[in-house]
JSON list of C-alpha atoms in Angstrom, two decimals:
[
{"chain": "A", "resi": 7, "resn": "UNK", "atom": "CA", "xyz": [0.00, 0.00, 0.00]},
{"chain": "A", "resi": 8, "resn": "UNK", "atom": "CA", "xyz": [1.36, 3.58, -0.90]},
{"chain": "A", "resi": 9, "resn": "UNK", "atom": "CA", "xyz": [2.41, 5.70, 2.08]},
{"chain": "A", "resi": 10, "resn": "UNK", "atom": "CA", "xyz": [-0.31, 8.16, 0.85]},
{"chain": "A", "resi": 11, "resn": "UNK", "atom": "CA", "xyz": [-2.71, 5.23, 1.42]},
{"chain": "A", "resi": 12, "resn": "UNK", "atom": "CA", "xyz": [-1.49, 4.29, 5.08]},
{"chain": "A", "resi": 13, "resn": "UNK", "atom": "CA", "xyz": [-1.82, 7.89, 5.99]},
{"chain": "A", "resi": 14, "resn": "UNK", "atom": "CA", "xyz": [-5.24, 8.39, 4.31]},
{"chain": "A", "resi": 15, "resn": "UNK", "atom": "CA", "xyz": [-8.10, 9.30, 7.00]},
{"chain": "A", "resi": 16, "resn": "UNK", "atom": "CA", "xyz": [-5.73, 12.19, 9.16]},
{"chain": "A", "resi": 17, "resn": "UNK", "atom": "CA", "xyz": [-7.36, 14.85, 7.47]},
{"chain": "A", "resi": 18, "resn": "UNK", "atom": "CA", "xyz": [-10.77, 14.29, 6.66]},
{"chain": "A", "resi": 19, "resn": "UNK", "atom": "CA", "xyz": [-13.51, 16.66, 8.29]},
{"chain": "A", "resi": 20, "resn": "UNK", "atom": "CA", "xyz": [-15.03, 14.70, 11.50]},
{"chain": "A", "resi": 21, "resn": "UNK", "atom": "CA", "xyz": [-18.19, 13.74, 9.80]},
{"chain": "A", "resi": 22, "resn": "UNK", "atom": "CA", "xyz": [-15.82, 11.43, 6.89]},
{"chain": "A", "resi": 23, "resn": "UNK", "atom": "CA", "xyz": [-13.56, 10.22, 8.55]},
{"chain": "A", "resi": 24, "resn": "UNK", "atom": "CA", "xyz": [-12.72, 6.48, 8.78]},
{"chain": "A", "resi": 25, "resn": "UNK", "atom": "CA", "xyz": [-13.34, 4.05, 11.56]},
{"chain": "A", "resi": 26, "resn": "UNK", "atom": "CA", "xyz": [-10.13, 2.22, 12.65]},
{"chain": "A", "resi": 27, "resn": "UNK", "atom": "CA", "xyz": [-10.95, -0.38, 11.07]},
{"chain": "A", "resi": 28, "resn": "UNK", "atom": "CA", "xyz": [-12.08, 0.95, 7.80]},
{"chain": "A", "resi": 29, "resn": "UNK", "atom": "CA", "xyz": [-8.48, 2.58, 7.72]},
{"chain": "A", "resi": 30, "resn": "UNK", "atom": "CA", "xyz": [-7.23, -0.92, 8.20]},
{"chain": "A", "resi": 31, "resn": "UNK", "atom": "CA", "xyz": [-8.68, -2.71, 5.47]},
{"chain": "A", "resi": 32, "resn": "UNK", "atom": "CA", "xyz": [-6.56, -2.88, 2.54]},
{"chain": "A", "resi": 33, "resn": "UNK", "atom": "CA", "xyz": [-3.66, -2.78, 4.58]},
{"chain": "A", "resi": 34, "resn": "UNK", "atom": "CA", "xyz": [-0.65, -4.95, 2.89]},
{"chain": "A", "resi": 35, "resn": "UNK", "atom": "CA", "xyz": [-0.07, -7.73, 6.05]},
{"chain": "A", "resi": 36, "resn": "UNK", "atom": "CA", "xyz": [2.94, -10.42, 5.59]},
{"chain": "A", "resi": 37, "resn": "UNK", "atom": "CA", "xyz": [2.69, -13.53, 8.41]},
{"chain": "A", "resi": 38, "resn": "UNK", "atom": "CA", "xyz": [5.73, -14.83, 9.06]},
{"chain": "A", "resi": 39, "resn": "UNK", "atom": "CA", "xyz": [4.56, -17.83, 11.32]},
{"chain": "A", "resi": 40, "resn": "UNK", "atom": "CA", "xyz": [3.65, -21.71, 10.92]},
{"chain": "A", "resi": 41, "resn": "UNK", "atom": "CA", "xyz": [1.05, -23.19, 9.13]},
{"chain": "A", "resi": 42, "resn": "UNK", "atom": "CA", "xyz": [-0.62, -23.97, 11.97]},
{"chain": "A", "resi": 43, "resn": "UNK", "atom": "CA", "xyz": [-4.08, -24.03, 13.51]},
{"chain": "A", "resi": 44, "resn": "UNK", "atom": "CA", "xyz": [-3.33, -20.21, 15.44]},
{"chain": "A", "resi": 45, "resn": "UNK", "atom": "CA", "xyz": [-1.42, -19.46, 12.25]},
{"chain": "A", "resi": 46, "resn": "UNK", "atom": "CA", "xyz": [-4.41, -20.28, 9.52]},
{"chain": "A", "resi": 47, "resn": "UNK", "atom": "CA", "xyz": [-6.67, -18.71, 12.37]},
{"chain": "A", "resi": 48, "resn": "UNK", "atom": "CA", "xyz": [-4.30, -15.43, 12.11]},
{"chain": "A", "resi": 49, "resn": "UNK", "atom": "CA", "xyz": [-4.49, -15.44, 8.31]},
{"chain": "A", "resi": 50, "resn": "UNK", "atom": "CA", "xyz": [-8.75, -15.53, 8.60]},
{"chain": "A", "resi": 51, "resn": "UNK", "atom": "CA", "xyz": [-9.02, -12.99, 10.91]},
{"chain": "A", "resi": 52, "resn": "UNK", "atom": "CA", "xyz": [-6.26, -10.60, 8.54]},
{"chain": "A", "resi": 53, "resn": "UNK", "atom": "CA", "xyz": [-8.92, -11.71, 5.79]},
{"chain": "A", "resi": 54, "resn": "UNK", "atom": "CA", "xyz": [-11.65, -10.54, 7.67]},
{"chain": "A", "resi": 55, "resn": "UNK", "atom": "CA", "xyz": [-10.95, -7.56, 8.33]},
{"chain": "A", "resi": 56, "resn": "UNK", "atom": "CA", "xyz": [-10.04, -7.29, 4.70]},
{"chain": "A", "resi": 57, "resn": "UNK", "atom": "CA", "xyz": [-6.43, -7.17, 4.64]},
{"chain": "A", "resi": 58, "resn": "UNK", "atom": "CA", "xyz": [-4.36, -8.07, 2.04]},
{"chain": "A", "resi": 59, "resn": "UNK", "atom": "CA", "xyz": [-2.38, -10.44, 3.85]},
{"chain": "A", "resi": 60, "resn": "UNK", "atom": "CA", "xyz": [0.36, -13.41, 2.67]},
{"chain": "A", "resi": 61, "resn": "UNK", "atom": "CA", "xyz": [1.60, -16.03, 4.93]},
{"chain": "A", "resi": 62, "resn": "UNK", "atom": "CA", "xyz": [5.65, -16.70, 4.62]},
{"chain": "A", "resi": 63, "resn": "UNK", "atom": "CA", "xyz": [7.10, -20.14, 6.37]},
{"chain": "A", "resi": 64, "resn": "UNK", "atom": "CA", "xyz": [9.63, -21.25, 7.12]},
{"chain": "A", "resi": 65, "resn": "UNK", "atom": "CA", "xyz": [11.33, -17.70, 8.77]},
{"chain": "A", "resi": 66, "resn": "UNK", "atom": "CA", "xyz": [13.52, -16.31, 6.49]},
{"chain": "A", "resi": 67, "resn": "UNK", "atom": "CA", "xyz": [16.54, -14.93, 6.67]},
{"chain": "A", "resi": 68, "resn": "UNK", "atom": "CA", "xyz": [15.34, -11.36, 5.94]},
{"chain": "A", "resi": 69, "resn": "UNK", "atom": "CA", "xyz": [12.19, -10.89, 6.80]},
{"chain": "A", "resi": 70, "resn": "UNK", "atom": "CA", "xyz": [9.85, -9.31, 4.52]},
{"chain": "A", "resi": 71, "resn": "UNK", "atom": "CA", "xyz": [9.66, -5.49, 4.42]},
{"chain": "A", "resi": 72, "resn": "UNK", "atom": "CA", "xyz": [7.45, -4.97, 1.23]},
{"chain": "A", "resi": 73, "resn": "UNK", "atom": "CA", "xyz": [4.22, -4.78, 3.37]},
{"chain": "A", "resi": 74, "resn": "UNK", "atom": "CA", "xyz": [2.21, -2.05, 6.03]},
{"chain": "A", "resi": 75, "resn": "UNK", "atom": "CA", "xyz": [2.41, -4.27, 9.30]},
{"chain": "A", "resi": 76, "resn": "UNK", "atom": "CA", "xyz": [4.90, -7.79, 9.23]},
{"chain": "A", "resi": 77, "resn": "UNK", "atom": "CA", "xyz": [3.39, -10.36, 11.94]},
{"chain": "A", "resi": 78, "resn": "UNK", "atom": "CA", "xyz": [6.64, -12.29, 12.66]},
{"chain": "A", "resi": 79, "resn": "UNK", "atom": "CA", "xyz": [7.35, -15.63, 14.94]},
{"chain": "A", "resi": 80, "resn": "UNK", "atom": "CA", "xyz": [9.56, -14.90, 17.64]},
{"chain": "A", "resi": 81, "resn": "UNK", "atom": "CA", "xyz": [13.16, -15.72, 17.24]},
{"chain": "A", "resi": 82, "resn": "UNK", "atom": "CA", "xyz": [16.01, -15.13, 19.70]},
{"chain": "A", "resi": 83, "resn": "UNK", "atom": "CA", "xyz": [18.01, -13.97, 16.52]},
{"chain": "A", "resi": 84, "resn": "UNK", "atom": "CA", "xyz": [15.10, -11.74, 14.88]},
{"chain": "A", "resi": 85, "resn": "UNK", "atom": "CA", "xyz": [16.33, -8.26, 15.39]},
{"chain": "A", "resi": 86, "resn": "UNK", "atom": "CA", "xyz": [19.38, -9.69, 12.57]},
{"chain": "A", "resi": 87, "resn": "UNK", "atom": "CA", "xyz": [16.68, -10.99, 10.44]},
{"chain": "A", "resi": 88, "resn": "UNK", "atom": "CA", "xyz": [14.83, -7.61, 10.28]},
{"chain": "A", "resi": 89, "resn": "UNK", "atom": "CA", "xyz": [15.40, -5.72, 7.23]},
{"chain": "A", "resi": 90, "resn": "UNK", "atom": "CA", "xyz": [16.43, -1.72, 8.55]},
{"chain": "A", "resi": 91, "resn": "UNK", "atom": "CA", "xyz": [18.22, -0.67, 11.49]},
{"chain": "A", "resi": 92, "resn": "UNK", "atom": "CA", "xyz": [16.43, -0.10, 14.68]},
{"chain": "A", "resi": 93, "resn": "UNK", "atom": "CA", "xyz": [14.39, 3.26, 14.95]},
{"chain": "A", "resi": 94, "resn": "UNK", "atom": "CA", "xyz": [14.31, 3.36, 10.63]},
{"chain": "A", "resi": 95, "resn": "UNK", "atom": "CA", "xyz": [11.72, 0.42, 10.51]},
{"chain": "A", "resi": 96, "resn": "UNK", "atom": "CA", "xyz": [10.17, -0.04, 6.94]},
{"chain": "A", "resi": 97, "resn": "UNK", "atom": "CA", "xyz": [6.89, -1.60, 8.26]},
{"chain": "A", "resi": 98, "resn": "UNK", "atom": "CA", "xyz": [5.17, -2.24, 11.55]},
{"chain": "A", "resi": 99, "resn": "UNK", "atom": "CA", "xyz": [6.36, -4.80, 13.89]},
{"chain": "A", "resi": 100, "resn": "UNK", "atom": "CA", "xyz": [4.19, -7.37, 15.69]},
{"chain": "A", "resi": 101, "resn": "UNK", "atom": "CA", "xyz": [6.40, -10.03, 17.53]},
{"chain": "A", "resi": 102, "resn": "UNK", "atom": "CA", "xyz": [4.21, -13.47, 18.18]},
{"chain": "A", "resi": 103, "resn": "UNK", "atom": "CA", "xyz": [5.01, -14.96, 21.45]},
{"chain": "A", "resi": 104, "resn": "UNK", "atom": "CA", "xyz": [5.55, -18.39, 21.98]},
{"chain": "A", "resi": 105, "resn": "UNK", "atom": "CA", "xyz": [2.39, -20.17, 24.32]},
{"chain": "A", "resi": 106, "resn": "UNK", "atom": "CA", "xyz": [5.16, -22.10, 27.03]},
{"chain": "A", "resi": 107, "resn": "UNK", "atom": "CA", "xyz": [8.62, -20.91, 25.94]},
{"chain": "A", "resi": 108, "resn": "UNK", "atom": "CA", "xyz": [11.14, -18.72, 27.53]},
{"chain": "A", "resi": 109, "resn": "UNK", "atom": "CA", "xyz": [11.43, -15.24, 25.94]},
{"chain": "A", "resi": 110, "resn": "UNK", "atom": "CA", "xyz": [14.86, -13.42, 25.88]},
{"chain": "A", "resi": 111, "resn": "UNK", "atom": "CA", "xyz": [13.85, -9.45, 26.96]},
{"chain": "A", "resi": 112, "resn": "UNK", "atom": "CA", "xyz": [16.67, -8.42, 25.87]},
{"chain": "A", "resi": 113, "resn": "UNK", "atom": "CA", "xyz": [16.38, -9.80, 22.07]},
{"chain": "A", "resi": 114, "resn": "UNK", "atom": "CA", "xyz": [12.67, -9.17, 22.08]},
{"chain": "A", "resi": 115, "resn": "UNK", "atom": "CA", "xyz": [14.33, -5.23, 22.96]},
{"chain": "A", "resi": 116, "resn": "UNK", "atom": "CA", "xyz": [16.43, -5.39, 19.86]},
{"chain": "A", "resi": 117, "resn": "UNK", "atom": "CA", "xyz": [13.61, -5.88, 17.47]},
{"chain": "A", "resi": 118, "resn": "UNK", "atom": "CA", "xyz": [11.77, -3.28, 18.99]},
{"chain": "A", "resi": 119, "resn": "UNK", "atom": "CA", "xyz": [8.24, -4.40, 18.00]},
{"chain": "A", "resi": 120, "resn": "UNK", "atom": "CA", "xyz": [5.49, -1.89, 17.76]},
{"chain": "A", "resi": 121, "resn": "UNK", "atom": "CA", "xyz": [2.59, -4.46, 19.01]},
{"chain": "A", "resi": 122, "resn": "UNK", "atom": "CA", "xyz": [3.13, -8.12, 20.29]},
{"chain": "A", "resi": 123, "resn": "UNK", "atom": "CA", "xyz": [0.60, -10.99, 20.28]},
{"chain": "A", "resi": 124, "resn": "UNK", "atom": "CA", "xyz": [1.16, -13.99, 22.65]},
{"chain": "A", "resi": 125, "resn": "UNK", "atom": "CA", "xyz": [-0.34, -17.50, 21.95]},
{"chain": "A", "resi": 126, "resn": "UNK", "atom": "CA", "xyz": [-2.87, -18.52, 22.25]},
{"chain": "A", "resi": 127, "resn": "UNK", "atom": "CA", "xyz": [-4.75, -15.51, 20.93]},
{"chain": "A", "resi": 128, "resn": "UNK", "atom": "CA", "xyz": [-8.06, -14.98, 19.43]},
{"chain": "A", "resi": 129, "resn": "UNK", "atom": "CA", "xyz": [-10.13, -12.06, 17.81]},
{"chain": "A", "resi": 130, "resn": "UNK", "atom": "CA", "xyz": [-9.90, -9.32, 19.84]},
{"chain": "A", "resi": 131, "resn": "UNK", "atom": "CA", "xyz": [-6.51, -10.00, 20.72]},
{"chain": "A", "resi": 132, "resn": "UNK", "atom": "CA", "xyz": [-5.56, -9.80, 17.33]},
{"chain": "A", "resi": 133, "resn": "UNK", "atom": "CA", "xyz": [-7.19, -6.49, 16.50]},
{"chain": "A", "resi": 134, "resn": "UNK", "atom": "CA", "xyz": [-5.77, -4.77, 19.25]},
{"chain": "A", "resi": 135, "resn": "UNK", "atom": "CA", "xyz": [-2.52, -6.27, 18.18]},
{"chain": "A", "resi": 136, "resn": "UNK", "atom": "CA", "xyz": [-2.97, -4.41, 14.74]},
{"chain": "A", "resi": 137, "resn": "UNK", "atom": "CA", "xyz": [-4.42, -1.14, 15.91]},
{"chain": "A", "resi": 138, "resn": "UNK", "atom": "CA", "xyz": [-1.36, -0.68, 18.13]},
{"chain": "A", "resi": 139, "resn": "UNK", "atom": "CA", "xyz": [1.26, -1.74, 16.06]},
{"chain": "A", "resi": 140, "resn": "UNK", "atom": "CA", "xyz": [0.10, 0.92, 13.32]},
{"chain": "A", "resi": 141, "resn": "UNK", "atom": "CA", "xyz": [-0.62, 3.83, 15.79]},
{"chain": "A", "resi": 142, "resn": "UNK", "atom": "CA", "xyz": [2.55, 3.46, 17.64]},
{"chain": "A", "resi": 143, "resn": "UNK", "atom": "CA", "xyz": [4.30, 2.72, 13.51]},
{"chain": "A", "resi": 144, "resn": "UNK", "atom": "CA", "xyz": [2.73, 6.26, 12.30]},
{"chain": "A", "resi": 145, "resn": "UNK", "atom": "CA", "xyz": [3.36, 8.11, 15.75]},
{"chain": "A", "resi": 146, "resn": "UNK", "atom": "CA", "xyz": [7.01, 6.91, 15.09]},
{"chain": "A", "resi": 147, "resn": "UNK", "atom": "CA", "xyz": [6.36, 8.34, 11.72]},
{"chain": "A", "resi": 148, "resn": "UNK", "atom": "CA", "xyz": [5.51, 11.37, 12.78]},
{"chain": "A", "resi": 149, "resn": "UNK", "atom": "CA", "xyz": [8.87, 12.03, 15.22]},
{"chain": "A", "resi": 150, "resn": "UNK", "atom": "CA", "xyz": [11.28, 10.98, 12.56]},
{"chain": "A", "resi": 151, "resn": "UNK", "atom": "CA", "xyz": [9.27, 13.75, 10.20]},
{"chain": "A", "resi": 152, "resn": "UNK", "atom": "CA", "xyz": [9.94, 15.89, 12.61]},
{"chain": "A", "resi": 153, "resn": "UNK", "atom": "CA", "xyz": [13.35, 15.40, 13.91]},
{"chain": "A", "resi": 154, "resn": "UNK", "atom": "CA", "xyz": [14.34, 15.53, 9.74]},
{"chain": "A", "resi": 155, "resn": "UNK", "atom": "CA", "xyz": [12.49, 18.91, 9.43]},
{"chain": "A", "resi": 156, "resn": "UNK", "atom": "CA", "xyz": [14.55, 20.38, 12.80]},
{"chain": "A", "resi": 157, "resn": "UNK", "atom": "CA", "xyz": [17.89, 19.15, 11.19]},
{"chain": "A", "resi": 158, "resn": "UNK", "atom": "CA", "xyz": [17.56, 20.67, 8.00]},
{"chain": "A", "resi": 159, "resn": "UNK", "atom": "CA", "xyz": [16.17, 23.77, 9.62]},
{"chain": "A", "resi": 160, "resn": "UNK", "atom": "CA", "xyz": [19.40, 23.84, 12.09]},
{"chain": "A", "resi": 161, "resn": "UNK", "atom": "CA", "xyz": [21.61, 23.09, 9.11]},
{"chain": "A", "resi": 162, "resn": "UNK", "atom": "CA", "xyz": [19.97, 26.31, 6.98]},
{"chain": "A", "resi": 163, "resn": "UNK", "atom": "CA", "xyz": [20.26, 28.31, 9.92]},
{"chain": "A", "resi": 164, "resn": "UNK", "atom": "CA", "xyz": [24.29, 27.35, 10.00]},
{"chain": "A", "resi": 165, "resn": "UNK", "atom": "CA", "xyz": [24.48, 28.04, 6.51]},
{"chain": "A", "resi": 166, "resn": "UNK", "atom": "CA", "xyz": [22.60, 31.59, 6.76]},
{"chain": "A", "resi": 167, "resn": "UNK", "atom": "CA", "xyz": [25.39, 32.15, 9.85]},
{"chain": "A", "resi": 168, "resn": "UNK", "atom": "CA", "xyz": [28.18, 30.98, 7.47]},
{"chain": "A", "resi": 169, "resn": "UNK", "atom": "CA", "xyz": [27.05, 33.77, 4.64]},
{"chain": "A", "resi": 170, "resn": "UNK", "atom": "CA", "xyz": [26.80, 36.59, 6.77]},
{"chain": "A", "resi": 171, "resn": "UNK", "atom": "CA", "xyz": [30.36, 36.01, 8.13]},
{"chain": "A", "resi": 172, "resn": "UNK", "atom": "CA", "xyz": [31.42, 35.72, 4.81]},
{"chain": "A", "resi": 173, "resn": "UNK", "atom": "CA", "xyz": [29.52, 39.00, 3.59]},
{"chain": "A", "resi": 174, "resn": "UNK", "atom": "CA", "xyz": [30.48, 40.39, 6.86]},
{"chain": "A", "resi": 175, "resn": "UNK", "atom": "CA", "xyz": [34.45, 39.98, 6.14]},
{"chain": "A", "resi": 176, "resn": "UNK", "atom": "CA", "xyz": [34.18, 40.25, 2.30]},
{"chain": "A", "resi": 177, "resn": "UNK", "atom": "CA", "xyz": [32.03, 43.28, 1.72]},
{"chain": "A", "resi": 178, "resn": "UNK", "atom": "CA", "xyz": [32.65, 44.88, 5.56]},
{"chain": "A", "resi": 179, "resn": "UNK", "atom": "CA", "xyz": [29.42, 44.75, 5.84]},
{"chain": "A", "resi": 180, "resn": "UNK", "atom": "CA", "xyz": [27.06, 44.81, 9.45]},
{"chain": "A", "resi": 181, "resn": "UNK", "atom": "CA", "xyz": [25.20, 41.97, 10.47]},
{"chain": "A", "resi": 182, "resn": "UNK", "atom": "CA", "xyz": [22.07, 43.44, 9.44]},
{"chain": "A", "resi": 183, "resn": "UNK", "atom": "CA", "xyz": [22.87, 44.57, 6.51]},
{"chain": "A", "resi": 184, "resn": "UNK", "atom": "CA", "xyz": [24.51, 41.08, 5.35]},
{"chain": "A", "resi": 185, "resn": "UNK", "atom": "CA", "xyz": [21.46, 39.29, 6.15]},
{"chain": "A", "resi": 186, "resn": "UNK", "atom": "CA", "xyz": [19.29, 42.04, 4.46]},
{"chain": "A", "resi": 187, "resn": "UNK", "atom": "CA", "xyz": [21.24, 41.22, 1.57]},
{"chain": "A", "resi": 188, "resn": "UNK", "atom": "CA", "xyz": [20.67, 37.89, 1.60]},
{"chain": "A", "resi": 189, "resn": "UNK", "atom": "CA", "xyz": [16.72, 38.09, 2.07]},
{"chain": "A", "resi": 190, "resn": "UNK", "atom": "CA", "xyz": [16.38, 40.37, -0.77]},
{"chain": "A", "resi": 191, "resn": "UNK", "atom": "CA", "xyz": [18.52, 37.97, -2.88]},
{"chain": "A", "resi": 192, "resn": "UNK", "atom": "CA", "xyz": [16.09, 35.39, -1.80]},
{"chain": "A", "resi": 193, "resn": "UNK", "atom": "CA", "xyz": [13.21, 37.65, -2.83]},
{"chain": "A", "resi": 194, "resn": "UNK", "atom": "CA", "xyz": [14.51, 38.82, -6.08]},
{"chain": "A", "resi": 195, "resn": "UNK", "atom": "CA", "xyz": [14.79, 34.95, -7.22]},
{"chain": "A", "resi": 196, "resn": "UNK", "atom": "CA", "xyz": [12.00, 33.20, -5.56]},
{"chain": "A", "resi": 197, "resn": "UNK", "atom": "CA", "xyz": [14.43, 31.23, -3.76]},
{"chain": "A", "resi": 198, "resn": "UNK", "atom": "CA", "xyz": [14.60, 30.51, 0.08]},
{"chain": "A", "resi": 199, "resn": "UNK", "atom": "CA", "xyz": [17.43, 32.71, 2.03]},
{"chain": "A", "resi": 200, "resn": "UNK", "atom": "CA", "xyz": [19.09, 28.99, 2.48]},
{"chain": "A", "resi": 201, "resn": "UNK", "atom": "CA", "xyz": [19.40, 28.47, -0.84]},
{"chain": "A", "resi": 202, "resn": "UNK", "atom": "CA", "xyz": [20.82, 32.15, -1.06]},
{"chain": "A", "resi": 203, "resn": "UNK", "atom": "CA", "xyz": [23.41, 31.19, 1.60]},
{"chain": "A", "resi": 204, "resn": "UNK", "atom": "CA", "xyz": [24.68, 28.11, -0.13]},
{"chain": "A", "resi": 205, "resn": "UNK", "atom": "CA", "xyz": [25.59, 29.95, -3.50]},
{"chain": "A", "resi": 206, "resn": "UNK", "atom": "CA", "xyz": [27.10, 32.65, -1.31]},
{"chain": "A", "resi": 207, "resn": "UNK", "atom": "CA", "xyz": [29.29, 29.60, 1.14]},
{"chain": "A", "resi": 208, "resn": "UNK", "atom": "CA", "xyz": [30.06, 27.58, -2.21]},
{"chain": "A", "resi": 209, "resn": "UNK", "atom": "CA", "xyz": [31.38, 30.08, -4.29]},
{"chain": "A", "resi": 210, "resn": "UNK", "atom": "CA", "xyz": [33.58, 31.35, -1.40]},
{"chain": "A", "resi": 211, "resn": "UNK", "atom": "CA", "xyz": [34.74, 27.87, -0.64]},
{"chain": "A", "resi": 212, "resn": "UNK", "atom": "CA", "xyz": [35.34, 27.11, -4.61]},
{"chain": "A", "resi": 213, "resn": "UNK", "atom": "CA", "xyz": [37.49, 29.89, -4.79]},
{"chain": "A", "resi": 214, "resn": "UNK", "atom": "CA", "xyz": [39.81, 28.68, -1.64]},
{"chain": "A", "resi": 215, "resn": "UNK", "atom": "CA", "xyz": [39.66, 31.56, 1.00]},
{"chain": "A", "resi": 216, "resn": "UNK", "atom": "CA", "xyz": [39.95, 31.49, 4.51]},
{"chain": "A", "resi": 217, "resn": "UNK", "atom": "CA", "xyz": [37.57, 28.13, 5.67]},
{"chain": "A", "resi": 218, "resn": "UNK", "atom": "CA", "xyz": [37.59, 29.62, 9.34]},
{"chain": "A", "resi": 219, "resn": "UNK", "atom": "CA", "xyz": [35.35, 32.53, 8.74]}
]
């Protein structure tokens, strides 16, 4: 499903917007567990709810990433057999417990999950496996969005500091003025000041002057 798709339902006016579980359906849903009775009841219930959803067994050495929300069989060795790097997961995580085994915390930690479902589970377990999984996949989402956004902000802001200190020692000119000069450049192209700064820190670099101003 397109990331356009698995955001859909955020902005519609109150009166439109999408149950839970209407935002669900069509969701792309890859089961990495047995072909077992609580595996084949897993697989019904993703049906029912009108998922698109595609059972892979034996686990794999990668697990699959080209889905919304990965249901995956708990492995001591599963946070190698995921397919990004923790905190840069490509789809929601749901971890299935084992019924009467042992879990290691610390390698369940590693895979950091977003929901987990412990056999023997049934319906509702299983719903409230998926709702939280995706909430707590699109709040994560969200932060990254946002931490990206503050970084390139910071970075513009470091390169409108860099052009002024080079206007500054170049062309004598105030602080003021030097920034002035770079918002009208900004203006007078229908460019962002940023972009304005770059030319103006690039050129002075290509040419070989003093990096330290």
């Amino acid at each position: 499903m397109s990331e356009a798709a698995w955001k859909s339902g955020d902005d519609r006016a109150p009166g439109t917007r999408k149950s839970i579980l209407q935002e669900l359906a069509g969701l792309d849903v890859a089961v990495v567990a047995p072909r077992d009775d609580q595996g084949s009841f897993l697989m019904r219930e993703m049906q029912r709810l009108r998922l698109r959803a595609r059972q892979v067994w034996p686990l794999p050495e990668s697990v699959p990433c080209d889905a919304d929300i990965v249901y995956c069989e708990y492995s001591p060795d599963l946070a190698r057999r995921l397919p990004w790097i923790p905190g840069d997961a490509r789809a929601a995580l749901v971890v299935i417990l084992p019924a009467g085994e042992p879990v290691d915390a610390d390698a369940l930690a590693h895979a950091t999950p977003d929901a987990v479902l412990a056999r023997p589970f049934n319906a509702n377990s299983v719903v409230a496996s998926l709702v939280l999984a995706r909430s707590q996949f699109r709040y994560e989402q969200r932060l990254r969005a946002k931490v990206e956004r503050l970084d390139e902000n910071l970075r513009s802001m470091r390169t409108v500091e860099r052009a002024k200190a080079i206007l500054m020692a170049t062309r004598r000119m105030p602080e003021d003025e030097a920034y002035g000069f770079i918002r009208r450049q900004a203006m007078d192209r229908r460019v962002s000041a940023s972009a304005v700064a770059s030319a103006i820190v690039d050129s002075f670099e290509l040419l070989g002057y003093d990096q330290h101003l």
